[in-house]
mmCIF file of C-alpha atoms in Angstrom:
data_model
loop_
_atom_site.group_PDB
_atom_site.id
_atom_site.type_symbol
_atom_site.label_atom_id
_atom_site.label_comp_id
_atom_site.label_asym_id
_atom_site.label_seq_id
_atom_site.Cartn_x
_atom_site.Cartn_y
_atom_site.Cartn_z
ATOM 1 C CA MET A 1 33.199 81.576 -29.015
ATOM 2 C CA THR A 2 36.527 82.058 -30.460
ATOM 3 C CA GLY A 3 38.004 79.243 -32.897
ATOM 4 C CA SER A 4 40.631 78.651 -29.918
ATOM 5 C CA ASN A 5 38.132 77.914 -27.467
ATOM 6 C CA LEU A 6 36.587 75.856 -30.184
ATOM 7 C CA HIS A 7 39.223 74.010 -30.857
ATOM 8 C CA THR A 8 40.199 73.626 -27.240
ATOM 9 C CA THR A 9 36.250 72.273 -26.584
ATOM 10 C CA ILE A 10 36.503 69.807 -29.364
ATOM 11 C CA ILE A 11 39.824 67.999 -28.113
ATOM 12 C CA VAL A 12 38.328 67.900 -24.540
ATOM 13 C CA LEU A 13 34.952 66.085 -26.007
ATOM 14 C CA SER A 14 37.069 63.979 -28.117
ATOM 15 C CA SER A 15 39.899 63.145 -25.623
ATOM 16 C CA SER A 16 36.149 62.282 -22.770
ATOM 17 C CA CYS A 17 34.776 60.035 -26.057
ATOM 18 C CA PHE A 18 38.022 58.218 -26.080
ATOM 19 C CA LEU A 19 38.287 57.719 -22.335
ATOM 20 C CA ALA A 20 34.297 56.695 -22.216
ATOM 21 C CA ILE A 21 35.066 54.380 -25.100
ATOM 22 C CA GLY A 22 38.088 52.718 -23.355
ATOM 23 C CA ALA A 23 36.446 52.299 -20.159
ATOM 24 C CA TYR A 24 33.619 50.428 -21.747
ATOM 25 C CA SER A 25 35.823 48.583 -23.734
ATOM 26 C CA TYR A 26 37.882 47.566 -20.246
ATOM 27 C CA HIS A 27 34.421 46.375 -18.267
ATOM 28 C CA LYS A 28 33.417 44.864 -21.363
ATOM 29 C CA LYS A 29 36.436 42.751 -21.424
ATOM 30 C CA LYS A 30 36.026 42.208 -17.767
ATOM 31 C CA LEU A 31 32.112 40.743 -17.922
ATOM 32 C CA GLN A 32 33.245 38.636 -20.757
ATOM 33 C CA GLU A 33 36.184 37.191 -18.652
ATOM 34 C CA VAL A 34 34.039 37.198 -15.454
ATOM 35 C CA THR A 35 30.851 35.685 -17.263
ATOM 36 C CA SER A 36 33.341 32.961 -18.801
ATOM 37 C CA LYS A 37 34.930 32.141 -15.702
ATOM 38 C CA LEU A 38 31.452 31.454 -14.469
ATOM 39 C CA THR A 39 30.029 29.463 -17.227
ATOM 40 C CA ARG A 40 33.155 27.383 -16.831
ATOM 41 C CA LEU A 41 32.518 27.172 -13.033
ATOM 42 C CA ARG A 42 28.864 26.343 -13.472
ATOM 43 C CA GLU A 43 29.778 23.623 -16.187
ATOM 44 C CA ALA A 44 32.375 22.264 -13.849
ATOM 45 C CA GLU A 45 30.054 22.237 -10.954
ATOM 46 C CA ARG A 46 27.410 20.888 -13.103
ATOM 47 C CA LYS A 47 30.096 18.013 -14.210
ATOM 48 C CA GLY A 48 30.938 17.363 -10.801
ATOM 49 C CA ARG A 49 26.750 16.833 -9.729
ATOM 50 C CA ILE A 50 26.255 14.610 -12.485
ATOM 51 C CA LYS A 51 29.112 12.747 -11.775
ATOM 52 C CA ALA A 52 28.530 12.586 -8.097
ATOM 53 C CA GLU A 53 24.694 11.431 -9.469
ATOM 54 C CA ILE A 54 26.172 9.038 -11.400
ATOM 55 C CA GLN A 55 28.478 7.639 -8.076
ATOM 56 C CA VAL A 56 25.503 7.446 -6.038
ATOM 57 C CA ARG A 57 22.967 5.532 -8.574
ATOM 58 C CA SER A 58 26.314 3.478 -9.142
ATOM 59 C CA ALA A 59 26.279 2.631 -5.059
ATOM 60 C CA ILE A 60 22.563 1.767 -5.188
ATOM 61 C CA LYS A 61 22.590 -0.211 -8.223
ATOM 62 C CA ASN A 62 25.149 -2.154 -6.944
ATOM 63 C CA ASP A 63 23.515 -2.517 -3.275
ATOM 64 C CA GLU A 64 20.574 -3.846 -5.104
ATOM 65 C CA ASP A 65 22.577 -6.099 -7.578
ATOM 66 C CA LYS A 66 24.224 -7.888 -4.546
ATOM 67 C CA ARG A 67 20.667 -7.980 -2.785
ATOM 68 C CA ILE A 68 19.341 -9.536 -5.724
ATOM 69 C CA ALA A 69 22.318 -11.714 -6.314
ATOM 70 C CA ALA A 70 22.129 -13.302 -2.967
ATOM 71 C CA SER A 71 18.104 -13.744 -3.532
ATOM 72 C CA SER A 72 18.902 -15.589 -6.825
ATOM 73 C CA ALA A 73 21.296 -17.325 -5.108
ATOM 74 C CA PHE A 74 18.969 -18.412 -2.666
ATOM 75 C CA TYR A 75 16.122 -19.115 -4.702
ATOM 76 C CA ALA A 76 18.376 -20.806 -7.492
ATOM 77 C CA GLN A 77 17.653 -24.251 -8.504
ATOM 78 C CA GLU A 78 19.632 -26.797 -10.113
ATOM 79 C CA GLY A 79 21.284 -24.092 -11.698
ATOM 80 C CA ASP A 80 18.619 -21.973 -13.096
ATOM 81 C CA VAL A 81 19.251 -18.515 -13.647
ATOM 82 C CA GLU A 82 16.995 -15.772 -12.567
ATOM 83 C CA GLU A 83 16.453 -13.483 -15.318
ATOM 84 C CA ASN A 84 15.293 -9.578 -14.637
ATOM 85 C CA PRO A 85 14.730 -9.455 -10.718
ATOM 86 C CA LEU A 86 13.152 -6.686 -9.727
ATOM 87 C CA LEU A 87 13.717 -5.089 -6.130
ATOM 88 C CA LEU A 88 11.120 -3.039 -5.455
ATOM 89 C CA ARG A 89 10.712 -0.286 -2.400
ATOM 90 C CA CYS A 90 7.719 -0.063 -0.025
ATOM 91 C CA ILE A 91 5.776 3.116 -0.283
ATOM 92 C CA GLY A 92 3.728 2.356 2.556
ATOM 93 C CA THR A 93 1.756 0.182 5.152
ATOM 94 C CA ILE A 94 -1.665 -0.975 5.460
ATOM 95 C CA VAL A 95 -3.243 -0.532 8.778
ATOM 96 C CA SER A 96 -6.413 -2.587 9.006
ATOM 97 C CA PRO A 97 -8.881 -3.838 11.520
ATOM 98 C CA PHE A 98 -7.629 -7.633 10.122
ATOM 99 C CA THR A 99 -5.030 -8.574 12.641
ATOM 100 C CA LYS A 100 -4.835 -12.025 11.456
ATOM 101 C CA ARG A 101 -5.212 -13.828 8.414
ATOM 102 C CA MET A 102 -8.258 -15.911 9.210
ATOM 103 C CA GLY A 103 -11.313 -13.095 9.448
ATOM 104 C CA THR A 104 -9.569 -11.194 6.901
ATOM 105 C CA PRO A 105 -12.245 -10.953 3.610
ATOM 106 C CA ARG A 106 -11.246 -13.344 0.920
ATOM 107 C CA GLN A 107 -12.362 -10.070 -1.506
ATOM 108 C CA GLY A 108 -12.300 -6.496 -0.096
ATOM 109 C CA ALA A 109 -15.674 -6.123 -2.066
ATOM 110 C CA LEU A 110 -17.384 -8.547 0.206
ATOM 111 C CA ALA A 111 -16.755 -6.444 3.025
ATOM 112 C CA PRO A 112 -17.861 -2.819 1.930
ATOM 113 C CA HIS A 113 -17.770 -1.329 5.481
ATOM 114 C CA ALA A 114 -14.344 -2.678 6.292
ATOM 115 C CA LYS A 115 -12.251 0.390 6.626
ATOM 116 C CA GLY A 116 -8.177 1.127 6.565
ATOM 117 C CA TYR A 117 -5.824 3.265 5.025
ATOM 118 C CA VAL A 118 -2.443 3.419 3.843
ATOM 119 C CA ASP A 119 0.164 5.122 5.902
ATOM 120 C CA LEU A 120 2.745 6.360 3.173
ATOM 121 C CA ASN A 121 6.416 6.228 3.644
ATOM 122 C CA ALA A 122 7.198 10.029 2.732
ATOM 123 C CA SER A 123 10.593 9.666 2.341
ATOM 124 C CA ILE A 124 9.947 7.160 -0.879
ATOM 125 C CA ALA A 125 6.434 8.305 -1.780
ATOM 126 C CA PRO A 126 5.796 12.153 -0.816
ATOM 127 C CA MET A 127 1.700 12.868 -0.449
ATOM 128 C CA GLU A 128 2.531 14.935 -3.638
ATOM 129 C CA THR A 129 2.625 11.692 -5.358
ATOM 130 C CA LEU A 130 -1.382 11.356 -4.621
ATOM 131 C CA SER A 131 -2.528 14.294 -6.013
ATOM 132 C CA GLY A 132 -5.564 14.057 -8.014
ATOM 133 C CA ILE A 133 -6.248 10.622 -6.615
ATOM 134 C CA GLU A 134 -9.326 12.033 -5.224
ATOM 135 C CA ASN A 135 -10.835 12.502 -8.234
ATOM 136 C CA TYR A 136 -11.302 8.203 -8.387
ATOM 137 C CA SER A 137 -13.475 5.997 -6.664
ATOM 138 C CA HIS A 138 -11.371 3.238 -6.781
ATOM 139 C CA ALA A 139 -7.773 2.094 -6.503
ATOM 140 C CA TRP A 140 -5.351 -1.122 -7.138
ATOM 141 C CA ILE A 141 -3.025 -1.832 -4.162
ATOM 142 C CA ILE A 142 0.234 -3.403 -5.263
ATOM 143 C CA PHE A 143 1.342 -4.918 -1.941
ATOM 144 C CA THR A 144 3.245 -8.400 -0.596
ATOM 145 C CA PHE A 145 2.001 -11.112 1.021
ATOM 146 C CA HIS A 146 4.144 -10.674 4.149
ATOM 147 C CA ALA A 147 2.333 -13.141 6.521
ATOM 148 C CA ASN A 148 2.863 -16.184 4.231
ATOM 149 C CA THR A 149 4.138 -19.164 6.584
ATOM 150 C CA ASP A 150 6.014 -20.673 3.124
ATOM 151 C CA VAL A 151 8.269 -17.843 2.213
ATOM 152 C CA GLN A 152 11.505 -19.693 2.982
ATOM 153 C CA SER A 153 10.712 -22.694 0.797
ATOM 154 C CA ARG A 154 12.984 -23.017 -1.965
ATOM 155 C CA SER A 155 10.214 -25.001 -4.178
ATOM 156 C CA VAL A 156 7.134 -23.235 -5.937
ATOM 157 C CA LYS A 157 3.780 -24.577 -5.476
ATOM 158 C CA THR A 158 2.280 -25.518 -8.891
ATOM 159 C CA LYS A 159 -1.155 -25.934 -7.667
ATOM 160 C CA VAL A 160 -3.440 -25.029 -4.776
ATOM 161 C CA LYS A 161 -6.608 -26.049 -3.468
ATOM 162 C CA PRO A 162 -8.953 -22.981 -3.339
ATOM 163 C CA PRO A 163 -10.979 -23.148 0.128
ATOM 164 C CA ARG A 164 -14.201 -23.141 -2.136
ATOM 165 C CA ALA A 165 -13.803 -25.164 -4.943
ATOM 166 C CA GLY A 166 -14.669 -28.508 -3.779
ATOM 167 C CA GLY A 167 -11.234 -30.015 -3.037
ATOM 168 C CA ILE A 168 -10.074 -29.698 -7.116
ATOM 169 C CA LYS A 169 -7.034 -28.335 -7.674
ATOM 170 C CA VAL A 170 -6.132 -25.961 -10.084
ATOM 171 C CA GLY A 171 -2.469 -23.832 -11.108
ATOM 172 C CA SER A 172 -1.679 -21.160 -8.242
ATOM 173 C CA MET A 173 -1.895 -18.559 -10.985
ATOM 174 C CA ALA A 174 -5.419 -19.471 -11.983
ATOM 175 C CA THR A 175 -6.762 -18.329 -8.605
ATOM 176 C CA ARG A 176 -6.004 -15.275 -6.016
ATOM 177 C CA SER A 177 -3.819 -17.633 -3.611
ATOM 178 C CA PRO A 178 -0.944 -15.625 -1.597
ATOM 179 C CA HIS A 179 0.675 -18.712 -2.401
ATOM 180 C CA ARG A 180 2.911 -17.784 -5.818
ATOM 181 C CA PRO A 181 6.298 -17.727 -7.404
ATOM 182 C CA ASN A 182 6.401 -14.258 -6.123
ATOM 183 C CA ASN A 183 4.126 -13.481 -3.179
ATOM 184 C CA ILE A 184 2.596 -9.931 -4.841
ATOM 185 C CA GLY A 185 -0.822 -9.422 -4.312
ATOM 186 C CA LEU A 186 -3.370 -7.093 -6.243
ATOM 187 C CA SER A 187 -6.490 -5.846 -4.441
ATOM 188 C CA LEU A 188 -8.974 -3.242 -5.501
ATOM 189 C CA VAL A 189 -10.035 -1.043 -2.727
ATOM 190 C CA LYS A 190 -12.820 1.991 -2.461
ATOM 191 C CA ILE A 191 -10.964 5.702 -2.167
ATOM 192 C CA THR A 192 -12.604 7.259 0.906
ATOM 193 C CA GLY A 193 -10.453 10.246 1.842
ATOM 194 C CA ILE A 194 -6.763 11.721 2.128
ATOM 195 C CA ASP A 195 -4.957 13.218 5.158
ATOM 196 C CA HIS A 196 -2.160 15.293 4.143
ATOM 197 C CA LYS A 197 -1.297 16.071 7.512
ATOM 198 C CA LYS A 198 -1.176 12.544 8.663
ATOM 199 C CA LYS A 199 -0.070 10.878 5.259
ATOM 200 C CA ARG A 200 -2.647 8.446 4.893
ATOM 201 C CA LEU A 201 -4.573 7.527 1.877
ATOM 202 C CA HIS A 202 -8.036 6.287 3.829
ATOM 203 C CA ILE A 203 -9.652 3.005 2.169
ATOM 204 C CA ALA A 204 -12.415 0.974 2.246
ATOM 205 C CA ALA A 205 -13.743 -2.472 1.003
ATOM 206 C CA LEU A 206 -10.224 -3.909 1.707
ATOM 207 C CA ASP A 207 -8.999 -7.306 1.761
ATOM 208 C CA LEU A 208 -5.584 -6.539 3.329
ATOM 209 C CA VAL A 209 -4.192 -7.971 6.744
ATOM 210 C CA ASN A 210 -2.656 -4.883 9.057
ATOM 211 C CA GLY A 211 1.058 -4.265 8.524
ATOM 212 C CA THR A 212 0.686 -5.101 4.754
ATOM 213 C CA PRO A 213 4.013 -3.385 2.953
ATOM 214 C CA VAL A 214 2.642 -1.650 0.043
ATOM 215 C CA TYR A 215 4.488 -1.193 -3.263
ATOM 216 C CA ASP A 216 2.284 0.895 -5.716
ATOM 217 C CA ILE A 217 -1.160 2.435 -5.950
ATOM 218 C CA LYS A 218 -3.177 2.745 -9.262
ATOM 219 C CA PRO A 219 -6.267 4.571 -9.725
ATOM 220 C CA VAL A 220 -8.918 2.238 -11.474
ATOM 221 C CA VAL A 221 -10.115 3.396 -14.747
ATOM 222 C CA PRO A 222 -13.217 2.251 -16.933
ATOM 223 C CA TRP A 223 -10.729 0.281 -19.202
ATOM 224 C CA ASP A 224 -10.183 -2.066 -15.893
ATOM 225 C CA ILE A 225 -13.471 -3.117 -15.945
ATOM 226 C CA PRO A 226 -14.311 -6.255 -19.040
ATOM 227 C CA GLY A 227 -17.326 -5.016 -20.929
ATOM 228 C CA HIS A 228 -17.382 -1.596 -20.062
ATOM 229 C CA PHE A 229 -17.167 -0.327 -23.463
ATOM 230 C CA ASP A 230 -18.099 -3.449 -25.637
ATOM 231 C CA ALA A 231 -19.943 -6.598 -24.986
ATOM 232 C CA GLU A 232 -17.362 -9.104 -23.862
ATOM 233 C CA GLU A 233 -18.835 -10.557 -20.423
ATOM 234 C CA LEU A 234 -16.465 -11.466 -17.795
ATOM 235 C CA ILE A 235 -15.799 -15.151 -17.760
ATOM 236 C CA VAL A 236 -14.999 -17.292 -14.222
ATOM 237 C CA PRO A 237 -15.210 -21.084 -13.417
ATOM 238 C CA SER A 238 -18.444 -21.866 -11.334
ATOM 239 C CA TRP A 239 -16.747 -22.003 -8.073
ATOM 240 C CA VAL A 240 -15.770 -18.520 -8.000
ATOM 241 C CA SER A 241 -18.958 -17.044 -8.979
ATOM 242 C CA GLN A 242 -21.135 -19.324 -6.434
ATOM 243 C CA ASP A 243 -22.561 -17.276 -3.774
ATOM 244 C CA ASP A 244 -22.233 -19.091 -0.618
ATOM 245 C CA ALA A 245 -22.455 -16.598 1.816
ATOM 246 C CA LEU A 246 -24.292 -17.165 4.706
ATOM 247 C CA SER A 247 -27.987 -15.780 4.954
ATOM 248 C CA LYS A 248 -27.799 -14.357 8.586
ATOM 249 C CA VAL A 249 -25.651 -13.148 11.291
ATOM 250 C CA SER A 250 -27.244 -11.987 14.338
ATOM 251 C CA PHE A 251 -25.577 -11.001 17.740
ATOM 252 C CA THR A 252 -27.045 -11.877 21.229
ATOM 253 C CA THR A 253 -27.811 -8.774 23.201
ATOM 254 C CA GLU A 254 -24.579 -9.383 25.353
ATOM 255 C CA ALA A 255 -22.089 -9.409 22.324
ATOM 256 C CA GLU A 256 -24.153 -6.192 21.022
ATOM 257 C CA ASP A 257 -23.590 -4.275 24.495
ATOM 258 C CA GLN A 258 -19.971 -5.879 24.685
ATOM 259 C CA LEU A 259 -19.482 -4.256 20.959
ATOM 260 C CA ASN A 260 -20.884 -0.757 21.773
ATOM 261 C CA PHE A 261 -18.563 -1.052 24.846
ATOM 262 C CA LEU A 262 -15.150 -1.886 23.102
ATOM 263 C CA VAL A 263 -15.660 0.729 20.387
ATOM 264 C CA LYS A 264 -16.486 3.502 22.885
ATOM 265 C CA ARG A 265 -13.138 2.324 24.677
ATOM 266 C CA LEU A 266 -11.818 2.833 21.036
ATOM 267 C CA LYS A 267 -10.690 -0.531 20.625
ATOM 268 C CA LEU A 268 -11.367 -0.181 17.013
ATOM 269 C CA ALA A 269 -10.048 3.002 16.792
ATOM 270 C CA PRO A 270 -8.967 5.260 14.717
ATOM 271 C CA LEU A 271 -10.360 3.133 12.021
ATOM 272 C CA TYR A 272 -14.025 3.124 13.795
ATOM 273 C CA GLU A 273 -14.588 5.675 16.551
ATOM 274 C CA ILE A 274 -17.671 6.053 19.073
ATOM 275 C CA GLU A 275 -19.579 7.659 15.980
ATOM 276 C CA ASP A 276 -19.345 4.487 13.465
ATOM 277 C CA LEU A 277 -20.608 2.128 16.115
ATOM 278 C CA ASP A 278 -23.096 0.785 13.158
ATOM 279 C CA ASP A 279 -20.536 0.555 10.451
ATOM 280 C CA ALA A 280 -18.006 -1.289 12.867
ATOM 281 C CA LYS A 281 -21.331 -4.012 13.751
ATOM 282 C CA LEU A 282 -21.995 -4.250 9.712
ATOM 283 C CA ALA A 283 -18.241 -5.186 8.875
ATOM 284 C CA VAL A 284 -18.428 -8.049 11.402
ATOM 285 C CA LYS A 285 -21.653 -9.193 9.838
ATOM 286 C CA GLU A 286 -20.073 -8.984 6.138
ATOM 287 C CA ILE A 287 -16.979 -10.788 7.480
ATOM 288 C CA LEU A 288 -18.741 -13.495 9.181
ATOM 289 C CA SER A 289 -21.213 -14.131 6.455
ATOM 290 C CA GLN A 290 -17.932 -15.420 4.468
ATOM 291 C CA ASP A 291 -17.759 -18.090 6.911
ATOM 292 C CA PRO A 292 -14.199 -17.234 8.287
ATOM 293 C CA ARG A 293 -13.973 -20.534 9.500
ATOM 294 C CA ALA A 294 -11.320 -23.433 8.021
ATOM 295 C CA ALA A 295 -12.447 -25.231 5.117
ATOM 296 C CA LYS A 296 -13.127 -28.339 7.301
ATOM 297 C CA SER A 297 -15.209 -26.469 9.494
ATOM 298 C CA ARG A 298 -17.525 -25.027 7.281
ATOM 299 C CA GLY A 299 -21.077 -26.394 6.741
ATOM 300 C CA LYS A 300 -20.937 -27.812 10.257
ATOM 301 C CA VAL A 301 -23.306 -26.676 12.932
ATOM 302 C CA GLY A 302 -21.745 -25.276 16.528
ATOM 303 C CA ILE A 303 -22.721 -24.928 19.918
ATOM 304 C CA VAL A 304 -22.545 -21.769 22.093
ATOM 305 C CA SER A 305 -20.056 -23.698 24.773
ATOM 306 C CA ASP A 306 -17.711 -24.113 21.696
ATOM 307 C CA PRO A 307 -17.414 -20.940 19.673
ATOM 308 C CA TYR A 308 -15.305 -20.338 17.310
ATOM 309 C CA THR A 309 -12.993 -16.961 17.264
ATOM 310 C CA VAL A 310 -11.852 -14.427 14.851
ATOM 311 C CA THR A 311 -10.233 -11.289 15.574
ATOM 312 C CA PHE A 312 -11.252 -7.444 14.262
ATOM 313 C CA GLY A 313 -8.772 -5.061 15.511
ATOM 314 C CA GLN A 314 -8.502 -4.917 19.415
ATOM 315 C CA ILE A 315 -11.600 -7.243 19.526
ATOM 316 C CA LEU A 316 -11.761 -11.066 19.835
ATOM 317 C CA ILE A 317 -15.170 -12.011 18.405
ATOM 318 C CA TYR A 318 -16.977 -15.203 19.466
ATOM 319 C CA PHE A 319 -19.349 -17.005 17.085
ATOM 320 C CA VAL A 320 -21.235 -20.134 16.444
ATOM 321 C CA VAL A 321 -23.082 -21.212 13.256
ATOM 322 C CA VAL A 322 -26.895 -21.927 15.078
ATOM 323 C CA LYS A 323 -28.123 -23.964 11.982
ATOM 324 C CA LYS A 324 -26.905 -23.845 8.180
ATOM 325 C CA GLY A 325 -26.993 -20.483 6.744
ATOM 326 C CA THR A 326 -26.829 -18.960 9.944
ATOM 327 C CA ILE A 327 -24.173 -17.120 12.329
ATOM 328 C CA GLN A 328 -24.714 -15.900 15.741
ATOM 329 C CA VAL A 329 -22.236 -13.642 17.599
ATOM 330 C CA VAL A 330 -21.806 -14.784 20.995
ATOM 331 C CA GLY A 331 -19.609 -12.577 22.768
ATOM 332 C CA MET A 332 -16.635 -9.971 22.300
ATOM 333 C CA LYS A 333 -13.767 -9.352 24.271
ATOM 334 C CA GLU A 334 -10.616 -7.108 24.417
ATOM 335 C CA LEU A 335 -7.094 -8.312 23.157
ATOM 336 C CA LYS A 336 -4.348 -6.957 24.431
ATOM 337 C CA LEU A 337 -1.995 -6.740 21.555
ATOM 338 C CA ASP A 338 0.693 -4.879 23.272
ATOM 339 C CA ASP A 339 1.333 -8.156 25.172
ATOM 340 C CA ALA A 340 0.984 -10.639 21.757
ATOM 341 C CA THR A 341 3.911 -11.757 19.914
ATOM 342 C CA PHE A 342 4.493 -10.744 16.819
ATOM 343 C CA VAL A 343 6.003 -11.793 13.466
ATOM 344 C CA ASP A 344 5.669 -9.743 10.560
ATOM 345 C CA GLY A 345 2.825 -7.889 12.076
ATOM 346 C CA ILE A 346 0.800 -10.464 12.946
ATOM 347 C CA PRO A 347 -0.105 -11.461 16.407
ATOM 348 C CA LEU A 348 0.698 -15.172 17.052
ATOM 349 C CA ALA A 349 -0.420 -15.631 20.332
ATOM 350 C CA HIS A 350 -2.053 -13.982 23.433
ATOM 351 C CA ASP A 351 -3.263 -15.698 26.380
ATOM 352 C CA GLY A 352 -3.754 -18.775 24.402
ATOM 353 C CA THR A 353 -6.661 -17.189 22.489
ATOM 354 C CA MET A 354 -4.717 -16.374 19.700
ATOM 355 C CA SER A 355 -2.785 -19.303 17.875
#
């Protein structure tokens, strides 16, 4: 290669490098400009989204404040100001065989074969919120006593007469009475399964009326059990600890045949299917052994011609106390609840048999 050609080649390479560097600088600058623009847009979008979220939260909070203010105004007495009010969202509803308050166990553990489930509101509590709960045996259900008949009262019941306390009066917060300053309940239940498709938490040993609104579910842990880690003893009044369950519940042949017929007709479905007949019968026994009659009727012996009644699912159960400590189920019939009058999910009347 001659000196002239070499010089020309160097000039060409230098020009190419210069052009390449210029192009790189140009594109780098453009990339920085685009990146900067996208960053500004993203920041603006983020600020806009945060602003929108703040506005939504503010609107929700304002709505809650208005509802709480209205509630406070309704319940305020003699100028009292309600402090730290709380508005809860219902996460689900109880489905149980207890269609009336009468006949619902006073404690779920007294009726271990009573079945039900929590029908979750997926918009408030998606099924993912229950992930892992199947690893626990029991749960606490926080709910409201929606079937109370005194919710519109401005006065607060300070003392009540527990049905099994022999007529003594104690403070409402010293009992499990549904009549409280806030009609919030806490119930211990057994977890029996989860249906992800139908969005249900299946439970047993429950004492909850059908249609009960649920506000929270919490797993039971060992620290909930007094004495589990120490020698501290659970202490309760004598009227709480006394065992006053009736010793025997029997079925007449006719009543047993009627239960079999009604279960086959799915009058207790979906809680008790055909294969669950024995569980349904045990649940009825457990409920009746607690003597669900009104307090003034307990201890009295009845006659077959004038039986007491209690509802269980779509079944009306007729029973009598034939002698002290013994109940006999004398008949059952279907309840057409579709034709009943309901208030808050509770049937009030049907052909004169439900009052």
